[in-house]
PDB file of C-alpha atoms in Angstrom:
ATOM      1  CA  UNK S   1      21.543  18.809   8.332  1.00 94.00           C
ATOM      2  CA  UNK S   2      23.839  16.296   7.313  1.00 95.00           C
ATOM      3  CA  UNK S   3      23.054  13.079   4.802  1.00 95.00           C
ATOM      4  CA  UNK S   4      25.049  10.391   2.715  1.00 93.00           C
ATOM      5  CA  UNK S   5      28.178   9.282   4.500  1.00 91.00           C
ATOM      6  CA  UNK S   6      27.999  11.069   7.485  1.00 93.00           C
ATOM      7  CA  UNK S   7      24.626  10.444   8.201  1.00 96.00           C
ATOM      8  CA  UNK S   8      25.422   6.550   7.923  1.00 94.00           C
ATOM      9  CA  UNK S   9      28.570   6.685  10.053  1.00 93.00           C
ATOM     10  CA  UNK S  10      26.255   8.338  12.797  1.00 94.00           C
ATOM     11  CA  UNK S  11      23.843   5.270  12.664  1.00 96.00           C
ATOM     12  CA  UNK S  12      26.556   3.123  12.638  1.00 93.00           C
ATOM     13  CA  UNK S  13      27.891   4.291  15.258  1.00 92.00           C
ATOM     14  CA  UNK S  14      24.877   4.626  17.792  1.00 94.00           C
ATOM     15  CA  UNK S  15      23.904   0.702  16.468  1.00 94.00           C
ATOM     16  CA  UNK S  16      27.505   0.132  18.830  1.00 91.00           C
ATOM     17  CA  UNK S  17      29.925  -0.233  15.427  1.00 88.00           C
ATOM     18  CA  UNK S  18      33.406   0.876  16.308  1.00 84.00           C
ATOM     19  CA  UNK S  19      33.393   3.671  13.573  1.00 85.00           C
ATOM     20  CA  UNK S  20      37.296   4.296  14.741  1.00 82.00           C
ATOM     21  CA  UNK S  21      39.235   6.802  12.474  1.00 78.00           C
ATOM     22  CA  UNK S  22      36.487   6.428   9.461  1.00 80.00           C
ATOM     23  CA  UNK S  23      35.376   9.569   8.005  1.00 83.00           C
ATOM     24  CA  UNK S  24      32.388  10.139   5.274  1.00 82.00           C
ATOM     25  CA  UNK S  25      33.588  10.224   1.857  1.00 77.00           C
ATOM     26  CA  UNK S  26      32.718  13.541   1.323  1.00 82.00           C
ATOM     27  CA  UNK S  27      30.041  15.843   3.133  1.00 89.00           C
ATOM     28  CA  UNK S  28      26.331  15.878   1.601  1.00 93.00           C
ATOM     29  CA  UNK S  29      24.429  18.992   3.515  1.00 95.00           C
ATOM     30  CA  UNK S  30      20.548  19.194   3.602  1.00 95.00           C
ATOM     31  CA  UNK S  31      17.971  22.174   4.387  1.00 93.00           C
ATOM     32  CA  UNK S  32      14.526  21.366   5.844  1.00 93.00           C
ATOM     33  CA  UNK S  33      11.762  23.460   4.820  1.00 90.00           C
ATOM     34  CA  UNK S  34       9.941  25.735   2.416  1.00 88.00           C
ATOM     35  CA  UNK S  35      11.718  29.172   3.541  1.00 87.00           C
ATOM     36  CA  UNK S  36      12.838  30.822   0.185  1.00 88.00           C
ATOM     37  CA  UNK S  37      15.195  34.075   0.162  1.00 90.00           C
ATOM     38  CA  UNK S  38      18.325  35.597  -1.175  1.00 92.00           C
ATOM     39  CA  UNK S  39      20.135  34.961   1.798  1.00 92.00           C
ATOM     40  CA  UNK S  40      19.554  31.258   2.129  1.00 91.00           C
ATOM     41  CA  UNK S  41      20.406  30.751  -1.345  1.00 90.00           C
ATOM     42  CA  UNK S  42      23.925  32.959  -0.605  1.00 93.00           C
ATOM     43  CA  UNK S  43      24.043  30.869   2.445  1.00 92.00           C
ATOM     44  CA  UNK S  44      23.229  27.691   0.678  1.00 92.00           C
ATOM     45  CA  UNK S  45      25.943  28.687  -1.757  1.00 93.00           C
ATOM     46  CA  UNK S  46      28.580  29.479   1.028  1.00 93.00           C
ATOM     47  CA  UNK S  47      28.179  26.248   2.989  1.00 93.00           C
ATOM     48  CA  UNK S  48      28.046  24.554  -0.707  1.00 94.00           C
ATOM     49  CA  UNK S  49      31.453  25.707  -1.645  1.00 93.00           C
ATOM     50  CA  UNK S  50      33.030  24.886   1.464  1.00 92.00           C
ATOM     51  CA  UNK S  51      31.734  21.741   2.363  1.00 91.00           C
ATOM     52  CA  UNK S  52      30.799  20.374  -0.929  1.00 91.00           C
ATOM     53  CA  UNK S  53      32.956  21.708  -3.862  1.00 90.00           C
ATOM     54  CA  UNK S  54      33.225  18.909  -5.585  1.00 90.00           C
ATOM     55  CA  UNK S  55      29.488  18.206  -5.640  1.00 90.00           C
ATOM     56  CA  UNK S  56      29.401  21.738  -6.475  1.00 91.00           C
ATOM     57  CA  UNK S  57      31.368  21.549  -9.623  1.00 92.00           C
ATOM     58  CA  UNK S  58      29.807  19.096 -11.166  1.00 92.00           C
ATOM     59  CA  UNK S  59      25.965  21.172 -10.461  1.00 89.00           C
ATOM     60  CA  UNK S  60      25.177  19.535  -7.334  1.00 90.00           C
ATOM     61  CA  UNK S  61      24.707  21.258  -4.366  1.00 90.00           C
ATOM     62  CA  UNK S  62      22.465  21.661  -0.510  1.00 94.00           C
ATOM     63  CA  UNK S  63      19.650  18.991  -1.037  1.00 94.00           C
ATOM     64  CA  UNK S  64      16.348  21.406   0.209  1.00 93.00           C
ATOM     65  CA  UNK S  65      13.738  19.048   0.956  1.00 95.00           C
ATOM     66  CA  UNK S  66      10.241  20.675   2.509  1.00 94.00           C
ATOM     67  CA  UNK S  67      10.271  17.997   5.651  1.00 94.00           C
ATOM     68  CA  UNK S  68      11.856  15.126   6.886  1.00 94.00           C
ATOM     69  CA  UNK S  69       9.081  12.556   5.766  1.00 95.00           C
ATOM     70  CA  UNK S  70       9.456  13.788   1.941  1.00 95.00           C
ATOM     71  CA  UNK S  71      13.462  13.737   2.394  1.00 96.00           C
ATOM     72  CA  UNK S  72      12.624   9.919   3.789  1.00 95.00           C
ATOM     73  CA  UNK S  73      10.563   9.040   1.242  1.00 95.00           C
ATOM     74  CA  UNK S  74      12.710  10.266  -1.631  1.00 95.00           C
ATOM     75  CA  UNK S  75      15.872   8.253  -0.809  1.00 95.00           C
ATOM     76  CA  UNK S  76      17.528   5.636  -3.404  1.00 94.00           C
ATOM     77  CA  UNK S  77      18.931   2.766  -0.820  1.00 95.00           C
ATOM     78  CA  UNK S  78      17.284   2.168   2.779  1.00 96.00           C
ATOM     79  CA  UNK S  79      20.616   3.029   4.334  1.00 96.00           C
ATOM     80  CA  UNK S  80      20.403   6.583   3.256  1.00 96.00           C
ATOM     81  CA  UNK S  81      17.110   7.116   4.783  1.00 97.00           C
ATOM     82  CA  UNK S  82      18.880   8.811   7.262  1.00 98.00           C
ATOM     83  CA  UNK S  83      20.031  12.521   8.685  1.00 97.00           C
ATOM     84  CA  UNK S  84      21.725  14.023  11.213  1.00 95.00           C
ATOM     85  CA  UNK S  85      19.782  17.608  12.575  1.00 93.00           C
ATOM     86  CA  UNK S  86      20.908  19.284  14.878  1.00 90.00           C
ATOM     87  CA  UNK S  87      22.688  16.942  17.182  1.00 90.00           C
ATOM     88  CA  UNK S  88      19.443  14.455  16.144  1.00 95.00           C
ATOM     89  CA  UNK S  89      19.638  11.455  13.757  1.00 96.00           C
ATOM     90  CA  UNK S  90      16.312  11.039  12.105  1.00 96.00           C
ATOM     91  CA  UNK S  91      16.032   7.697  10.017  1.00 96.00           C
ATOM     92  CA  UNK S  92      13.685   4.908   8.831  1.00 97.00           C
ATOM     93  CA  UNK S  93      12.528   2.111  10.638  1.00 97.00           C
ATOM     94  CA  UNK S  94      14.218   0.217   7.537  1.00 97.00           C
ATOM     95  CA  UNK S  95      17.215   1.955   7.771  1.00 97.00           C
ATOM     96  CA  UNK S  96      18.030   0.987  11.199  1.00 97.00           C
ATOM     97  CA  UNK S  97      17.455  -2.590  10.527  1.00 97.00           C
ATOM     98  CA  UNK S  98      18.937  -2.492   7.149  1.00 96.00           C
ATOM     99  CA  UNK S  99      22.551  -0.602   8.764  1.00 94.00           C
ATOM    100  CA  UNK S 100      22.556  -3.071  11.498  1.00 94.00           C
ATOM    101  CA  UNK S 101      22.507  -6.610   9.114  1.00 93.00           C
ATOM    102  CA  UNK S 102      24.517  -5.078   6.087  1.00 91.00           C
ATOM    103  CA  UNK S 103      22.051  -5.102   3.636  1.00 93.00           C
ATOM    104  CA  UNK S 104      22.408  -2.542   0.578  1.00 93.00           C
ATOM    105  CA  UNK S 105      18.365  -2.485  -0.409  1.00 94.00           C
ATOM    106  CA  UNK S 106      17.043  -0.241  -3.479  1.00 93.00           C
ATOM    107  CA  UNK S 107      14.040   1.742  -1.850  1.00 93.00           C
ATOM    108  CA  UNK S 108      10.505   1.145  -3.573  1.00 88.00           C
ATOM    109  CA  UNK S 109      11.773   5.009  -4.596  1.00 89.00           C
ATOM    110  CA  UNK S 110      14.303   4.332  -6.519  1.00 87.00           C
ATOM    111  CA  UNK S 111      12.851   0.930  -8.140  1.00 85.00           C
ATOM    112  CA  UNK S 112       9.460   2.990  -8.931  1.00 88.00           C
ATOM    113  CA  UNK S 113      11.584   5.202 -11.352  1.00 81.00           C
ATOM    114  CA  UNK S 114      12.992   2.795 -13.562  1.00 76.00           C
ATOM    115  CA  UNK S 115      12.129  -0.858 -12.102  1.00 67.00           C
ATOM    116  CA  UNK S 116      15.498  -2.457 -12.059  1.00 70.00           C
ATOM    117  CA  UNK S 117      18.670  -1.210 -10.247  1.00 76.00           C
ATOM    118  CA  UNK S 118      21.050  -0.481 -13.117  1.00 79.00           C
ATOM    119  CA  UNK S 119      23.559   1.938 -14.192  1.00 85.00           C
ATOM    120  CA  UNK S 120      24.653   4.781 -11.557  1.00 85.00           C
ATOM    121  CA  UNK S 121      22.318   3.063  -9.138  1.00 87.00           C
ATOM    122  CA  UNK S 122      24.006  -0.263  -9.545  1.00 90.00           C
ATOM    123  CA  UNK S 123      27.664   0.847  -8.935  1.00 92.00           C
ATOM    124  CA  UNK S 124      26.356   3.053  -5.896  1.00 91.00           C
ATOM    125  CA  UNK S 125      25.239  -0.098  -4.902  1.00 92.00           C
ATOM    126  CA  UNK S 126      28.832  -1.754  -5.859  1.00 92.00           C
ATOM    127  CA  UNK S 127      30.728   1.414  -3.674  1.00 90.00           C
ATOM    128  CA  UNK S 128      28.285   1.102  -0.603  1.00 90.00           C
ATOM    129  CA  UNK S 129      28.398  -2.159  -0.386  1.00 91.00           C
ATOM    130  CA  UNK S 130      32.438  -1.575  -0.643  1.00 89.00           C
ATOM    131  CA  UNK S 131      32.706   0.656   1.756  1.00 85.00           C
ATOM    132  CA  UNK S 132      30.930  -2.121   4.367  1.00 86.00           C
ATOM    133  CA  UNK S 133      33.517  -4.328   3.519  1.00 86.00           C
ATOM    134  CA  UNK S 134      36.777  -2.336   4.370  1.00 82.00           C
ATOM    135  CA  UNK S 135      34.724  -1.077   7.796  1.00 79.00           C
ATOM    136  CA  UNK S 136      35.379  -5.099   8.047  1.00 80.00           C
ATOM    137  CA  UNK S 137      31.246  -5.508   7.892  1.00 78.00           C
ATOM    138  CA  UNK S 138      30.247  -8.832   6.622  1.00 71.00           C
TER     139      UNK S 138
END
C-alpha cells in the first residue's frame, strides 16, 4: 500500500480538493501482515529501491505493519492516519476531519513518546503544514 504524501493527496482529493498537477513528495510504500520470507524481503528490497531510494539510503525502507489498526494506531500526525490498498483508502475517523479543516494534530502516539512536539516532529509539523499552504489551503 501506499502512505505519507500520497496517501494524503488521495484523501484530499475524495474530500472534493482540486489536487490538480500536485504530486507526493516522494513515495512511502507499506506491507500489511505477518508473512515473513526471502522473497518478500527481495521484493521489499526491489520496490524499495525503485520507489524509495532516497528513503533507502539513508536506512529507511517498506514500513511492514501486521494490520491496518496497528499501522493506524502508530502514526505521528492525524493526517497520516491514512493508506491507500489496493484501489481502497483506509483512514481514521480523525484523519478525515482533520484533512478536511487543515489542522496539523500530533497523535496521542507521537505525544505518548516524548510529551511535547519538538525536534524532527516539530519541523514535520512546519513542512506539512507548508505544503497546505502552497495547495492554497487556509
Amino acid at each position: 500500500g501506499l502512505k505519507g504524501g500520497a496517501a494524503r493527496l488521495a484523501l484530499l482529493s475524495l474530500l472534493g480538493r482540486d489536487i490538480g498537477a500536485l504530486r507526493p513528495r516522494d513515495i512511502d510504500v507499506v506491507r500489511f501482515g505477518n508473512a515473513e520470507s526471502e522473497e518478500l524481503t527481495a521484493l521489499d528490497l526491489r520496490i524499495a529501491s525503485e520507489h524509495m531510494p532516497e528513503d533507502l539510503r539513508h536506512g529507511f525502507g517498506i514500513e511492514r505493519c501486521s494490520s491496518i489498526d496497528s499501522y493506524l494506531a502508530t502514526r505521528d500526525f492525524t493526517v497520516n492516519e491514512v493508506a491507500l490498498m489496493g484501489g481502497q483508502l483506509l483512514c481514521s475517523r480523525q484523519a478525515i476531519s482533520d484533512t478536511f479543516h487543515g489542522i496539523i494534530r500530533p497523535t496521542g502516539h507521537l505525544l505518548s513518546q516524548g510529551g511535547t512536539l519538538e525536534g524532527k516532529m516539530f519541523m514535520k509539523a512546519l513542512r506539512l503544514c507548508a505544503e497546505a499552504v502552497a495547495r492554497g489551503d487556509p
